[in-house]
Short mmCIF file of C-alpha atoms and ligand atoms in Angstrom, two decimals:
data_model
loop_
_atom_site.label_atom_id
_atom_site.label_comp_id
_atom_site.label_asym_id
_atom_site.label_seq_id
_atom_site.Cartn_x
_atom_site.Cartn_y
_atom_site.Cartn_z
CA MET A 1150 41.23 14.53 -29.23
CA LYS A 1151 42.52 11.86 -31.24
CA LYS A 1152 40.46 9.03 -30.32
CA THR A 1153 37.37 11.30 -30.17
CA GLU A 1154 38.38 11.85 -33.89
CA ASP A 1155 38.44 8.42 -34.34
CA MET A 1156 35.06 7.61 -32.78
CA ILE A 1157 33.14 10.16 -35.40
CA GLU A 1158 33.29 7.61 -38.28
CA ASP A 1159 32.75 4.86 -36.08
CA ILE A 1160 29.27 6.07 -34.40
CA GLY A 1161 28.49 8.29 -37.46
CA GLU A 1162 24.18 9.02 -36.42
CA ARG A 1163 24.48 6.56 -33.82
CA CYS A 1164 23.29 7.85 -30.18
CA PRO A 1165 25.95 5.80 -28.52
CA HIS A 1166 25.17 4.43 -24.71
CA VAL A 1167 27.11 1.41 -24.01
CA ALA A 1168 30.05 -0.15 -25.40
CA ARG A 1169 31.25 -4.05 -25.03
CA ASP A 1170 34.48 -5.78 -25.76
CA ASP A 1171 33.52 -5.23 -29.52
CA GLY A 1172 34.42 -1.67 -28.68
CA HIS A 1173 31.57 -0.41 -30.56
CA TYR A 1174 28.70 1.90 -29.25
CA ASP A 1175 25.22 1.14 -29.39
CA ASP A 1176 22.54 2.83 -30.87
CA ALA A 1177 19.83 3.93 -28.02
CA PRO A 1178 16.80 5.91 -28.41
CA ALA A 1179 17.32 10.10 -28.97
CA ASP A 1180 15.16 10.73 -25.94
CA TRP A 1181 16.91 8.67 -23.35
CA TRP A 1182 18.62 10.00 -21.14
CA THR A 1183 22.83 9.67 -22.21
CA SER A 1184 22.24 11.34 -25.65
CA GLY A 1185 23.61 14.63 -24.95
CA PHE A 1186 27.21 13.52 -23.81
CA TRP A 1187 28.39 12.52 -27.26
CA PRO A 1188 27.65 15.63 -29.04
CA GLY A 1189 28.60 17.51 -25.56
CA MET A 1190 32.40 15.38 -26.75
CA LEU A 1191 32.64 17.06 -29.96
CA TRP A 1192 31.49 20.35 -28.71
CA ILE A 1193 34.72 20.30 -26.07
CA VAL A 1194 37.47 18.85 -28.62
CA TYR A 1195 35.78 21.64 -30.95
CA ASP A 1196 36.31 24.74 -28.23
CA ARG A 1197 40.16 23.18 -27.39
CA THR A 1198 40.54 22.61 -30.81
CA ARG A 1199 38.60 24.69 -33.80
CA ILE A 1200 38.92 21.68 -35.60
CA GLU A 1201 36.10 21.91 -38.38
CA ARG A 1202 35.08 18.28 -38.57
CA PHE A 1203 34.45 17.98 -34.99
CA ARG A 1204 31.63 21.32 -35.00
CA ALA A 1205 30.57 19.69 -38.23
CA ALA A 1206 29.63 15.96 -36.58
CA ALA A 1207 28.58 17.98 -33.08
CA TRP A 1208 26.41 20.42 -34.96
CA GLU A 1209 23.01 18.46 -35.94
CA GLY A 1210 22.48 17.17 -32.00
CA ASP A 1211 20.17 19.55 -30.21
CA ALA A 1212 18.09 19.53 -33.37
CA LYS A 1213 17.69 15.99 -33.37
CA LEU A 1214 16.42 15.84 -29.97
CA GLU A 1215 14.36 19.12 -30.26
CA ARG A 1216 12.18 16.90 -33.01
CA LEU A 1217 11.71 14.63 -30.71
CA PHE A 1218 9.46 16.37 -29.17
CA LEU A 1219 7.16 16.74 -31.92
CA GLU A 1220 6.56 12.57 -31.29
CA PRO A 1221 5.57 10.26 -28.53
CA ASN A 1222 8.42 10.20 -26.36
CA ASP A 1223 10.35 9.42 -22.70
CA PHE A 1224 11.97 12.67 -22.03
CA TYR A 1225 11.87 13.37 -17.99
CA HIS A 1226 14.16 15.41 -15.76
CA ASP A 1227 16.81 14.52 -17.90
CA VAL A 1228 16.51 17.12 -20.31
CA GLY A 1229 19.55 19.21 -18.72
CA PHE A 1230 21.94 16.14 -19.89
CA GLN A 1231 20.50 16.73 -22.98
CA PHE A 1232 20.34 19.71 -24.12
CA LEU A 1233 23.07 21.46 -21.85
CA PRO A 1234 25.79 19.81 -23.67
CA THR A 1235 24.01 20.44 -27.03
CA ALA A 1236 21.87 23.14 -27.30
CA ALA A 1237 23.13 25.30 -24.68
CA ALA A 1238 26.85 24.60 -25.18
CA LYS A 1239 26.17 25.15 -29.31
CA HIS A 1240 24.64 28.26 -28.40
CA MET A 1241 28.11 29.17 -25.83
CA ILE A 1242 30.27 28.19 -28.61
CA THR A 1243 29.30 29.65 -31.99
CA GLY A 1244 26.38 32.46 -30.81
CA ASP A 1245 23.46 30.13 -32.51
CA ALA A 1246 20.01 31.58 -31.84
CA GLU A 1247 18.07 28.29 -32.29
CA GLY A 1248 20.70 26.26 -30.17
CA LYS A 1249 19.99 29.36 -27.21
CA ARG A 1250 15.86 28.85 -28.46
CA ARG A 1251 15.97 24.92 -28.26
CA ALA A 1252 18.05 24.91 -24.60
CA LEU A 1253 15.01 27.73 -23.16
CA ALA A 1254 12.18 25.25 -24.37
CA ALA A 1255 14.01 22.00 -22.73
CA ALA A 1256 14.21 24.22 -19.84
CA VAL A 1257 10.72 25.11 -19.88
CA PHE A 1258 9.93 21.58 -19.77
CA LEU A 1259 12.28 20.81 -17.29
CA ALA A 1260 10.31 23.83 -14.61
CA GLY A 1261 7.10 21.95 -15.55
CA ARG A 1262 8.18 19.03 -13.82
CA TYR A 1263 8.30 20.55 -10.47
CA ASN A 1264 6.04 19.77 -7.81
CA PRO A 1265 5.25 22.77 -5.34
CA ALA A 1266 4.15 20.45 -2.27
CA GLY A 1267 7.26 18.86 -1.58
CA ARG A 1268 9.28 21.39 -3.62
CA PHE A 1269 10.77 18.60 -5.52
CA ILE A 1270 11.50 18.01 -9.98
CA ARG A 1271 9.76 14.99 -10.51
CA ALA A 1272 12.31 12.59 -12.32
CA TRP A 1273 10.92 9.74 -14.26
CA ASN A 1274 7.20 9.32 -15.71
CA GLY A 1275 4.54 6.92 -15.50
CA ALA A 1276 1.58 6.63 -13.08
CA ASP A 1277 3.83 5.16 -10.31
CA HIS A 1278 6.44 8.11 -10.39
CA THR A 1279 4.40 11.34 -9.39
CA GLY A 1280 6.35 11.89 -6.53
CA TRP A 1281 9.88 10.26 -7.21
CA ALA A 1282 13.18 12.41 -6.80
CA ILE A 1283 16.26 11.36 -7.59
CA ILE A 1284 20.01 12.82 -6.55
CA ASP A 1285 21.03 13.30 -10.37
CA CYS A 1286 18.42 16.05 -11.11
CA CYS A 1287 21.05 18.05 -9.34
CA MET A 1288 23.35 18.25 -12.53
CA ASN A 1289 19.98 18.86 -14.66
CA LEU A 1290 19.58 22.01 -12.51
CA SER A 1291 22.22 23.64 -14.27
CA LEU A 1292 19.70 23.85 -17.17
CA LEU A 1293 17.61 26.27 -15.20
CA PHE A 1294 19.76 28.81 -14.02
CA TRP A 1295 21.07 28.62 -17.99
CA ALA A 1296 18.10 29.64 -18.54
CA SER A 1297 16.99 32.31 -15.99
CA ARG A 1298 20.12 33.73 -16.85
CA GLU A 1299 19.81 33.79 -20.47
CA SER A 1300 15.85 34.74 -20.47
CA GLY A 1301 16.32 37.69 -17.23
CA ASP A 1302 13.60 35.57 -16.03
CA PRO A 1303 14.12 34.12 -12.31
CA ARG A 1304 11.09 31.43 -12.13
CA PHE A 1305 14.21 28.90 -13.41
CA ALA A 1306 16.06 30.13 -10.80
CA HIS A 1307 13.70 29.39 -7.73
CA ILE A 1308 12.49 26.46 -9.16
CA ALA A 1309 16.04 25.26 -8.82
CA LYS A 1310 17.02 26.62 -5.81
CA ALA A 1311 13.47 25.22 -3.80
CA HIS A 1312 14.83 21.73 -5.67
CA ALA A 1313 18.37 21.81 -4.30
CA ASP A 1314 16.63 22.93 -0.68
CA THR A 1315 14.63 19.65 -0.94
CA VAL A 1316 18.03 17.72 -1.65
CA LEU A 1317 19.92 19.17 1.27
CA ASP A 1318 16.52 18.29 3.58
CA HIS A 1319 16.05 14.77 2.18
CA PHE A 1320 19.03 13.35 0.07
CA LEU A 1321 22.09 14.80 1.90
CA ARG A 1322 23.09 12.83 5.29
CA PRO A 1323 24.78 14.04 7.93
CA ASP A 1324 28.17 12.34 7.02
CA GLY A 1325 28.22 13.59 3.56
CA SER A 1326 26.07 9.95 1.62
CA SER A 1327 23.15 10.86 -0.27
CA ARG A 1328 20.51 8.54 -0.82
CA HIS A 1329 19.66 8.01 -4.78
CA ILE A 1330 15.53 8.14 -4.63
CA ALA A 1331 13.26 10.33 -2.21
CA VAL A 1332 9.96 9.30 -2.64
CA PHE A 1333 7.24 11.88 -1.76
CA ASP A 1334 3.55 12.07 -1.57
CA PRO A 1335 2.87 14.34 -4.61
CA LEU A 1336 -0.63 15.78 -3.29
CA THR A 1337 0.51 16.74 0.19
CA GLY A 1338 4.62 17.27 -0.63
CA ARG A 1339 4.90 14.78 2.65
CA PHE A 1340 8.43 12.70 2.42
CA LEU A 1341 7.17 8.94 1.91
CA ARG A 1342 10.29 6.78 2.22
CA ALA A 1343 13.88 6.58 0.84
CA ASP A 1344 14.41 3.78 -2.34
CA GLY A 1345 17.28 2.14 -3.03
CA GLY A 1346 17.34 2.57 -7.03
CA GLN A 1347 20.86 1.94 -8.54
CA GLY A 1348 22.17 1.72 -5.23
CA PHE A 1349 22.28 -1.28 -3.26
CA GLY A 1350 19.51 -0.05 -1.04
CA PRO A 1351 17.49 2.54 0.84
CA ASP A 1352 20.47 3.31 3.30
CA SER A 1353 23.24 2.81 1.28
CA ALA A 1354 25.99 4.91 -0.87
CA TRP A 1355 25.65 4.39 -4.35
CA SER A 1356 28.80 6.02 -6.05
CA ARG A 1357 27.52 7.37 -9.13
CA GLY A 1358 24.23 9.11 -6.99
CA GLN A 1359 27.30 10.40 -5.03
CA ALA A 1360 29.38 12.08 -7.67
CA TRP A 1361 26.47 13.23 -9.48
CA ALA A 1362 25.63 14.71 -5.59
CA LEU A 1363 29.38 16.30 -5.36
CA TYR A 1364 29.41 17.50 -8.73
CA GLY A 1365 25.50 18.71 -9.16
CA LEU A 1366 26.04 20.26 -5.44
CA SER A 1367 29.03 22.21 -6.00
CA ASN A 1368 27.71 23.72 -9.84
CA ILE A 1369 24.29 24.92 -7.82
CA TYR A 1370 27.20 26.81 -5.35
CA LYS A 1371 28.26 28.06 -8.24
CA HIS A 1372 25.29 29.68 -9.71
CA THR A 1373 23.96 31.09 -6.76
CA GLY A 1374 27.01 32.13 -4.65
CA GLU A 1375 24.80 30.48 -1.24
CA SER A 1376 26.80 29.32 1.45
CA LYS A 1377 25.28 25.95 2.59
CA TYR A 1378 25.39 24.29 -1.16
CA LEU A 1379 28.62 25.25 -0.66
CA GLU A 1380 28.74 23.43 2.85
CA ALA A 1381 26.71 20.23 0.99
CA ALA A 1382 29.31 20.02 -1.87
CA LEU A 1383 32.29 20.12 0.41
CA ARG A 1384 30.53 17.32 2.78
CA SER A 1385 29.38 15.16 -0.73
CA ALA A 1386 33.48 16.00 -1.77
CA TYR A 1387 34.86 14.74 1.48
CA HIS A 1388 32.44 11.11 1.53
CA PHE A 1389 33.48 10.63 -2.05
CA LEU A 1390 37.34 10.97 -1.57
CA ALA A 1391 36.81 9.23 1.96
CA CYS A 1392 35.30 6.10 0.47
CA LEU A 1393 37.90 5.62 -2.11
CA PRO A 1394 40.20 2.56 -2.27
CA GLU A 1395 43.43 2.57 -2.90
CA ASP A 1396 43.50 2.30 -6.66
CA SER A 1397 40.95 5.61 -6.73
CA ILE A 1398 38.09 4.05 -8.52
CA PRO A 1399 34.92 3.48 -6.53
CA LEU A 1400 32.49 0.14 -6.26
CA TRP A 1401 29.49 0.48 -7.17
CA ASP A 1402 27.85 1.37 -4.09
CA PHE A 1403 30.25 2.53 -0.92
CA ARG A 1404 28.01 0.33 1.42
CA LEU A 1405 27.74 -3.28 0.57
CA PRO A 1406 28.13 -5.81 2.85
CA ASP A 1407 30.57 -7.66 1.17
CA PRO A 1408 32.40 -5.47 -1.12
CA ASP A 1409 35.16 -8.52 -2.29
CA GLY A 1410 34.99 -9.03 -5.97
CA GLN A 1411 31.76 -6.45 -6.83
CA PRO A 1412 32.10 -4.07 -9.78
CA ARG A 1413 33.80 -0.54 -10.08
CA ASP A 1414 32.74 2.27 -11.53
CA THR A 1415 34.83 4.20 -14.10
CA SER A 1416 32.00 6.53 -14.54
CA ALA A 1417 31.06 7.39 -10.92
CA ALA A 1418 35.17 7.95 -11.31
CA ALA A 1419 35.17 10.52 -14.15
CA ILE A 1420 31.99 11.76 -12.97
CA ALA A 1421 33.44 12.62 -9.47
CA ALA A 1422 36.81 14.31 -10.86
CA SER A 1423 35.28 16.77 -12.98
CA GLY A 1424 33.27 17.89 -9.82
CA LEU A 1425 36.10 17.90 -7.81
CA LEU A 1426 38.06 20.56 -10.17
CA GLU A 1427 34.81 22.33 -10.25
CA LEU A 1428 34.62 22.28 -6.28
CA ALA A 1429 38.31 23.17 -6.19
CA ALA A 1430 38.12 26.19 -8.54
CA LEU A 1431 35.32 27.75 -6.42
CA THR A 1432 37.21 27.36 -2.80
CA PRO A 1433 40.52 28.47 -1.82
CA ALA A 1434 44.02 26.53 -0.65
CA PRO A 1435 44.26 24.67 1.23
CA ILE A 1436 40.85 22.20 1.24
CA GLY A 1437 40.53 23.20 -2.82
CA ARG A 1438 44.18 22.14 -3.30
CA THR A 1439 42.92 18.54 -1.94
CA PHE A 1440 40.31 18.56 -4.19
CA ARG A 1441 42.09 19.13 -7.19
CA GLU A 1442 44.58 16.58 -5.98
CA GLY A 1443 41.66 14.10 -5.30
CA ALA A 1444 40.86 14.43 -9.53
CA VAL A 1445 44.01 14.37 -9.86
CA ARG A 1446 44.45 11.24 -8.57
CA ILE A 1447 41.26 9.70 -10.28
CA LEU A 1448 42.10 10.55 -13.59
CA ALA A 1449 45.47 9.10 -13.41
CA SER A 1450 44.37 5.94 -11.94
CA LEU A 1451 41.21 5.98 -14.78
CA THR A 1452 43.97 6.76 -17.38
CA GLU A 1453 46.61 3.73 -16.09
CA ARG A 1454 44.35 1.33 -15.39
CA HIS A 1455 40.94 1.95 -17.15
CA SER A 1456 41.43 3.44 -20.40
CA ALA A 1457 41.32 2.47 -24.22
CA LEU A 1458 43.40 5.26 -25.49
CA ASP A 1459 45.75 3.00 -27.18
CA ARG A 1460 43.61 0.32 -28.31
CA ASP A 1461 42.75 0.60 -32.07
CA GLY A 1462 38.99 -0.18 -33.09
CA TYR A 1463 38.13 0.00 -29.23
CA HIS A 1464 35.90 2.98 -30.00
CA ALA A 1465 35.39 4.17 -26.00
CA LEU A 1466 37.93 6.03 -23.95
CA LEU A 1467 37.17 4.14 -21.02
CA THR A 1468 36.04 0.97 -20.12
CA GLY A 1469 34.94 -0.86 -16.82
CA GLY A 1470 31.57 1.44 -16.14
CA THR A 1471 28.89 -0.15 -14.52
CA GLY A 1472 25.30 1.17 -14.99
CA HIS A 1473 22.89 -0.71 -12.84
CA VAL A 1474 23.53 -3.57 -11.11
CA PRO A 1475 19.72 -3.85 -9.35
CA GLU A 1476 18.89 -4.93 -12.31
CA ASN A 1477 22.31 -7.08 -13.61
CA LYS A 1478 22.45 -4.37 -16.90
CA ASN A 1479 25.47 -2.80 -18.03
CA ILE A 1480 28.35 -3.76 -15.96
CA HIS A 1481 31.95 -3.96 -17.14
CA VAL A 1482 31.19 -1.78 -20.20
CA SER A 1483 31.82 1.41 -21.40
CA LEU A 1484 29.28 4.25 -21.27
CA ILE A 1485 29.40 7.40 -23.07
CA TYR A 1486 28.65 9.47 -19.77
CA GLY A 1487 31.74 8.30 -18.27
CA ASP A 1488 33.83 9.18 -21.40
CA TYR A 1489 32.08 12.75 -21.40
CA PHE A 1490 33.06 13.09 -17.96
CA TYR A 1491 37.05 12.02 -17.99
CA LEU A 1492 37.21 14.09 -21.49
CA GLU A 1493 35.25 17.39 -19.92
CA ALA A 1494 37.64 16.52 -16.65
CA ILE A 1495 40.76 16.24 -18.93
CA ALA A 1496 39.99 19.51 -20.43
CA LYS A 1497 39.35 21.56 -17.49
CA LEU A 1498 43.19 20.10 -16.27
CA THR A 1499 44.93 21.29 -19.39
CA GLY A 1500 42.42 24.89 -19.35
CA TRP A 1501 39.64 24.88 -20.94
CA GLU A 1502 36.76 27.61 -19.41
CA ARG A 1503 33.55 27.28 -20.59
CA ARG A 1504 31.29 24.74 -18.51
CA PHE A 1505 28.06 23.97 -20.07
CA PHE A 1506 27.18 22.37 -16.60
N1 LIG B 1041 20.80 9.42 -14.37
C1 LIG B 1041 21.50 7.99 -14.43
C2 LIG B 1041 22.73 6.94 -13.89
O1 LIG B 1041 23.19 8.13 -13.67
O2 LIG B 1041 22.65 6.50 -14.08
#
């Protein structure tokens, strides 16, 4: 909380994504998928402390995002990451009607990316991506479930479940590992191929993708109560835990042919920790205890080995994040989503009960 307060002045109006050795976050375009995480951190701390400074700093986050819809923009399926911890969070915490309206508008946009042939939500923009779906989208489905609850209109949830079923059929492997990208023929819906995306290859298991899978599938079970999603969440969580090295911080991919010296990804660790706490709350002991203990081990290791909490002037919570190895981008850096999920997981561990996702 103290560190987040220090970051308010340094970050100012910027949209943080990556911080490097100088310890200052950059300013990413506001339509970039990470733009909801900093306001989301502020909303969590405000919710825990009710200190006005955090509310004031978070307040404009959703209005800033919505304005971009009126200009040429590059929003895509990640509006869940962007509008849940901003607009929806604001509505949940303060009752603000504009926050609800903006989050519902984002849900309409997300639902509009659904491709009935193949039953998937389209991931990225561009003519060459019409048939692409990615595992990360499991997390965005929470926006659709929220929208169905808030509006009383089941169509959002129908779309979310259809996409979730496609994930079970085409992303999750029998051993619980997940591929990053599945490519479909958008006209017929036929599955064409897997793609490595941000992982090592089509048959590998990108660790952050595995974290999105275990957390997203846990949420889908939470929102639907359907046991097939719980079974899938359990499988992906066991796989994640089984692949961790001794220090509980994953390498950037779990299936590297030559893992020695390869970068770890603290953001995958933080996302998984928060997801494991969610899954622990959804499953009775002793299974639930396994996930909670796994999450605590990860968080303890992050705090001991990769936290910037004692580094004055370094305006991020975690170091050691890995953005995109195949493109050689953002390796050994701080990532705002690593910070968000680390904070979110610690908030859960210390009794925070509200959920944005
Ligand atoms: N959703 C993109 C990523 O995890 O890098």
